[in-house]
XYZ file of C-alpha atoms in Angstrom:
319
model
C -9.794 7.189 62.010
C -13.577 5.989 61.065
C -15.927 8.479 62.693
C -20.005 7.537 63.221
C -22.756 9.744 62.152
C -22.267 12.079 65.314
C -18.991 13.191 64.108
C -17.290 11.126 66.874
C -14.845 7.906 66.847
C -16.160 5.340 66.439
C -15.256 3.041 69.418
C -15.529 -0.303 67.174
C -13.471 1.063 64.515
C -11.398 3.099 66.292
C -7.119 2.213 65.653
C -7.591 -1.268 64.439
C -4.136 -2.458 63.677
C -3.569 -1.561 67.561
C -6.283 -4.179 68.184
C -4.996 -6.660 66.338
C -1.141 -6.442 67.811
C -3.078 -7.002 70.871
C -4.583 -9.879 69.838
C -2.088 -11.098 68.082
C 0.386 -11.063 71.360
C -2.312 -12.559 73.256
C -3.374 -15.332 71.067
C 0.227 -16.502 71.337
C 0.812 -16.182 74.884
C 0.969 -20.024 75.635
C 3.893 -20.196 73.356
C 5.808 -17.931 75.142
C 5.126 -19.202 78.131
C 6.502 -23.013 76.768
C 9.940 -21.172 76.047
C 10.205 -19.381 78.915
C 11.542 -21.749 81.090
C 14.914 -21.872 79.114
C 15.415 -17.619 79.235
C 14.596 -18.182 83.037
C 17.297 -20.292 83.304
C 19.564 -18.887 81.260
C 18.765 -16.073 82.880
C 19.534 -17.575 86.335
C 22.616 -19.635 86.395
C 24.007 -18.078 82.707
C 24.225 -14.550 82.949
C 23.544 -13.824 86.592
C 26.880 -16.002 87.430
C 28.576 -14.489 84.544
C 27.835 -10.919 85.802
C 28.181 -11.640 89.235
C 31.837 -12.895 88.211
C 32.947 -9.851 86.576
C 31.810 -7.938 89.639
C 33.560 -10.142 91.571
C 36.807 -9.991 89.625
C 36.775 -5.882 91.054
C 36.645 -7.620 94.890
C 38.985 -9.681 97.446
C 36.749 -12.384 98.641
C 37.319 -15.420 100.805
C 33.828 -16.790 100.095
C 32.768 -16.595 103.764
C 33.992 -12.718 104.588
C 32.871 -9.852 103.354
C 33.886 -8.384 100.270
C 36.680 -5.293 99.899
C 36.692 -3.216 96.673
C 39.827 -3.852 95.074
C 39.789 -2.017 91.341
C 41.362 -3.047 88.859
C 44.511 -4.252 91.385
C 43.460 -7.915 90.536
C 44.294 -7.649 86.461
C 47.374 -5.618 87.115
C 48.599 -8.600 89.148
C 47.295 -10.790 87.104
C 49.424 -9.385 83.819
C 52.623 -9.860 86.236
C 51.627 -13.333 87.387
C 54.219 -15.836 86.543
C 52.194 -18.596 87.289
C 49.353 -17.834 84.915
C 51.113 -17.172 81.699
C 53.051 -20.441 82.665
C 49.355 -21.977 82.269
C 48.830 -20.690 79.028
C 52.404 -21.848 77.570
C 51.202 -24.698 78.853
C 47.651 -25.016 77.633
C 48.647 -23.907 74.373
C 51.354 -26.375 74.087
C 49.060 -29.341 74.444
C 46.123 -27.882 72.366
C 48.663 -27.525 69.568
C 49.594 -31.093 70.304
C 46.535 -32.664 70.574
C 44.365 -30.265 67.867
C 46.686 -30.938 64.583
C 47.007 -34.588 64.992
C 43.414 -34.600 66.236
C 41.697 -32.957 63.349
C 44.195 -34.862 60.532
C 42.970 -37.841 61.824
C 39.211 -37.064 62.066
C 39.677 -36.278 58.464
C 41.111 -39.195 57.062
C 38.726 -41.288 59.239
C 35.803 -39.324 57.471
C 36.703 -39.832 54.269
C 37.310 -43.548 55.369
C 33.749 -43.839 56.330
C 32.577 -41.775 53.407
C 34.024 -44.623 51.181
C 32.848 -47.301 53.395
C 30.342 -49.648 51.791
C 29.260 -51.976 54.473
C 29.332 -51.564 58.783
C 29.115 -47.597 58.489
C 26.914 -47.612 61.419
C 29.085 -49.689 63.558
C 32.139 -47.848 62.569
C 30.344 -44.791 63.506
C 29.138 -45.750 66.867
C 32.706 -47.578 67.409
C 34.437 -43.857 66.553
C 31.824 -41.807 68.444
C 32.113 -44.062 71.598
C 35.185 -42.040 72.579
C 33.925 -38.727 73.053
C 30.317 -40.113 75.415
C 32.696 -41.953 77.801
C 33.420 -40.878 81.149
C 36.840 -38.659 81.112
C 37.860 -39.632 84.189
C 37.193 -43.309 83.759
C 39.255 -42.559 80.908
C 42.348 -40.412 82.284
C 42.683 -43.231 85.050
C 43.040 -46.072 81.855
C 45.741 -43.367 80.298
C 47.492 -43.053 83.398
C 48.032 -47.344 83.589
C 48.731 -46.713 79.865
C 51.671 -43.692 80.710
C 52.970 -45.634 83.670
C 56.744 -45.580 84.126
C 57.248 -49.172 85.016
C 53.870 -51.085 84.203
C 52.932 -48.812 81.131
C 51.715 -50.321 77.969
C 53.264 -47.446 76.040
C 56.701 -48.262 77.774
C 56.712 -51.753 77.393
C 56.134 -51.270 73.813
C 59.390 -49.473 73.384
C 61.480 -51.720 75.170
C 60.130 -54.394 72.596
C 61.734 -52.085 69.833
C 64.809 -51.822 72.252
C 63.969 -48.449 73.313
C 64.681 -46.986 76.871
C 61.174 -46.311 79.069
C 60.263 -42.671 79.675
C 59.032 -41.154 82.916
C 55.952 -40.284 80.701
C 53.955 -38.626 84.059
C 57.393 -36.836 85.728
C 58.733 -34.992 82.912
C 57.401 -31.560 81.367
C 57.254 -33.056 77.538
C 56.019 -36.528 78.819
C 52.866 -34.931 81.009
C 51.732 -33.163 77.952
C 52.209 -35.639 75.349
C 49.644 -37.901 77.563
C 47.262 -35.278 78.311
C 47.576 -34.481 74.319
C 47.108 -38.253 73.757
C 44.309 -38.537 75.979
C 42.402 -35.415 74.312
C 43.297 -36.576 70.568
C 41.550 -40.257 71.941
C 38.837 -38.715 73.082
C 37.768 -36.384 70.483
C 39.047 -37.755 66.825
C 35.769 -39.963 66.571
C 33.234 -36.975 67.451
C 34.917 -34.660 65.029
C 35.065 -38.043 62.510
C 31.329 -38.114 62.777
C 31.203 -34.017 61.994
C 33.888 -33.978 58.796
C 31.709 -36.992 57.420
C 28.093 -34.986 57.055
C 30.398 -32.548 55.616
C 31.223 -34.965 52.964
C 27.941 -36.426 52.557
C 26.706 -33.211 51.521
C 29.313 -33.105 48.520
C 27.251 -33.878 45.313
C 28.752 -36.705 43.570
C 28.793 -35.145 40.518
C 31.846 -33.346 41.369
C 34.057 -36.274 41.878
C 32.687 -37.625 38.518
C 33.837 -34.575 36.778
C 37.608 -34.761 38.129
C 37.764 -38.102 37.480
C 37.068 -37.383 33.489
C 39.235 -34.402 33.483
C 42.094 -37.060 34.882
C 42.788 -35.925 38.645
C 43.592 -38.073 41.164
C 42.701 -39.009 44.600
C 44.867 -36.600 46.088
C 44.133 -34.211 43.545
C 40.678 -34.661 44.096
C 40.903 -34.225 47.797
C 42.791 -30.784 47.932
C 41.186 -29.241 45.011
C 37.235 -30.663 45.575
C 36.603 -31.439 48.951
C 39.035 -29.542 50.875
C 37.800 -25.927 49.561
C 34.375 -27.435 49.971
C 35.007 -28.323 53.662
C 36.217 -25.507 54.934
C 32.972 -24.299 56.685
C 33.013 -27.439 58.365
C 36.369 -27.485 59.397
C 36.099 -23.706 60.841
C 33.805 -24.956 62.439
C 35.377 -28.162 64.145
C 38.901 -25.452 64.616
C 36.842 -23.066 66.472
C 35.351 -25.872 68.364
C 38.889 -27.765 69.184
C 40.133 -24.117 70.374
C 37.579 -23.744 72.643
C 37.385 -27.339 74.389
C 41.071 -27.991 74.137
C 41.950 -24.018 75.406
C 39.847 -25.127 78.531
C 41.163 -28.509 79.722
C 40.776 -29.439 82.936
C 39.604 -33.162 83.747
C 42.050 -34.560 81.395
C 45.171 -33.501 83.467
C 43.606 -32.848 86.886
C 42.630 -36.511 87.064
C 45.743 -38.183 84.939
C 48.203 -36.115 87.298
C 46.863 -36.037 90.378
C 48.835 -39.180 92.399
C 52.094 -37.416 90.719
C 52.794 -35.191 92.949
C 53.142 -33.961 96.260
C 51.043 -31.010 95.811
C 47.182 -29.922 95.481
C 45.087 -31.732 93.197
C 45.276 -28.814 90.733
C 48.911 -28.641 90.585
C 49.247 -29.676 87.189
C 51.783 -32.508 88.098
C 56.090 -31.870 88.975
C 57.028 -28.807 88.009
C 53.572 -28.081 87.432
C 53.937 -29.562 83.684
C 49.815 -29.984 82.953
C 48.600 -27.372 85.154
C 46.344 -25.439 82.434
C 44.809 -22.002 82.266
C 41.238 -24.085 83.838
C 43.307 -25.957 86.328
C 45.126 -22.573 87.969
C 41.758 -20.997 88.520
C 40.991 -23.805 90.049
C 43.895 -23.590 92.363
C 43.813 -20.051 93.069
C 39.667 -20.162 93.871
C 39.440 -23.437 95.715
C 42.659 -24.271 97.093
C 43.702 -20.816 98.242
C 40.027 -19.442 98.441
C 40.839 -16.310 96.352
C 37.264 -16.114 94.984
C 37.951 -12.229 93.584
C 41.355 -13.214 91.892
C 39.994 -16.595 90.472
C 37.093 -14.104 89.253
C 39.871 -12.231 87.143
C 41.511 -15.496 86.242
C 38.298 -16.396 84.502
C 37.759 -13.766 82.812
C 41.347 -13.573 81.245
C 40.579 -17.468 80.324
C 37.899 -16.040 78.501
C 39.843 -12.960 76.282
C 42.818 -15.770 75.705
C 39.932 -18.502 74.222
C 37.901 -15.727 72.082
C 41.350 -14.596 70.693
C 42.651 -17.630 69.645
C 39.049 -18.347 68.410
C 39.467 -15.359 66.223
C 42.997 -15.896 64.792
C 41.624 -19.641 63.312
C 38.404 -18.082 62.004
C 40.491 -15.391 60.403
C 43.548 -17.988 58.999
C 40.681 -19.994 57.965
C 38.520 -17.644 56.420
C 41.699 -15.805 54.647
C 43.412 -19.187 52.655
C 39.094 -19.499 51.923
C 39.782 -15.706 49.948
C 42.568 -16.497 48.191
């Protein structure tokens, strides 16, 4: 520390680096203050809600009554519930069906548009419209399409001399639409996302396995395949998490099937997902506390299946 003639600190002197961390904070205060808005918010309907949920999953609520400690008596029933690990057979049934198709599709539609010479922005826009259209606009037009006796889909298999299917009352039929309906809606936007994948592939690459004599298909599995695979971890872990928490699709495509609730999931409750039970069990039987829990094992069911395709992924990416 400088000292003056006096043998005392000097007060202009004195611990300048402090001075200038003050300054330096200051000076910058108005750019804090431009962000801020988005931690408040965060702040006020991300993790308050999300805290206030797990506290609530420890409570037996009505949403009007006051709330009565319950422990941990809310997961214990909820590992025994019948009805909720019927929602995630279910849930994982039609992610399976609607995910593989989805993301073979998206592919080939990328490298379609890859190759594409002229119209690639109205192919584009034409595969993208999809995913920025209303889903329940759309789940009405798929239930017209799934109808038993007016259906598009069955009329086209009695032209092949095929017998209609009760696409909307049967267990495979509901999830095949709802399957349908999320494959529709999300090949283009995942089309869009595998094609700047590919546009970041240097040419030169190709050029190279074409002189050393490799094919197409060659070309696609040993060039761009390896060198998509961020991108398609990517679009996987995205697919697992959308598709794991479906709830428009089949709440609005099954709900004049039945003679049940809304979130009922159609007969024999068919499409009623892991989303669409919390839904039931919070709003329809006002169990705020359990629908808390229901949540929150949602949530451990999506991050593990987010973690087995990162790791499958990442793994074949290894070898």
């Amino acid at each position: 520390m400088a000292t003056a003639l006096d043998g005392k600190p000097s007060p202009v002197l004195a611990d300048p680096s402090a001075v200038r961390g003050k300054r330096g904070r200051r000076a910058y205060w108005h750019l804090y203050a431009a962000i801020s808005p988005f931690y408040l918010l965060f702040l006020c309907f991300g993790l308050v809600p999300v805290g206030f949920s797990l506290y609530l999953s420890f409570h037996r609520w009505d949403g009007l009554g006051r709330m009565e400690w319950a422990g941990l008596s809310q997961y214990r029933y909820l590992l025994a519930d019948s009805d909720f690990w019927s929602s995630i057979g279910n849930t994982v049934v039609i992610w399976a069906l609607a995910t593989f198709p989805m993301v073979f599709l998206a592919m080939v539609t990328a490298v379609m548009l890859n190759s594409a010479v002229r119209f690639k922005n109205v192919y584009r826009f034409a595969y993208f419209l999809p995913n920025v259209t209303s889903v329940v606009a759309v789940a009405i037009i798929f239930g017209s399409v799934f109808s038993t006796n007016f259906g598009l889909v069955n009329a086209l298999l009695q032209a092949v001399g095929l017998d209609q299917v009760a696409w909307l009352n049967t267990p495979w039929g509901i999830k095949v639409a709802i399957a349908t309906l999320m494959t529709w809606q999300w090949t283009g936007y995942n089309a869009i996302i595998f094609l700047a994948g590919l546009q970041t592939i240097p040419g030169e690459l190709y050029e190279a396995a074409r002189i050393d004599g490799a094919g197409p298909v060659a070309t696609f599995f040993r060039v761009t395949l390896p060198l998509m695979r961020p991108v398609l971890l990517f679009v996987l872990v995205v697919s697992t998490v959308t598709g794991l928490q479906s709830f428009s699709e089949p709440q609005v495509l099954l709900q004049n099937t039945a003679n049940e609730s809304a979130f009922s999931g159609g007969p024999g409750h068919a499409g009623r997902t892991m989303v669409l039970y919390f839904f039931q069990q919070t709003f329809d039987n006002n169990d705020f506390g359990y629908g808390a829990a229901v949540a929150w094992g949602i949530f451990l069911v999506v991050a593990l299946f987010s973690i087995v395709n990162w790791r499958l992924v990442q793994r074949r990416g290894e070898e």
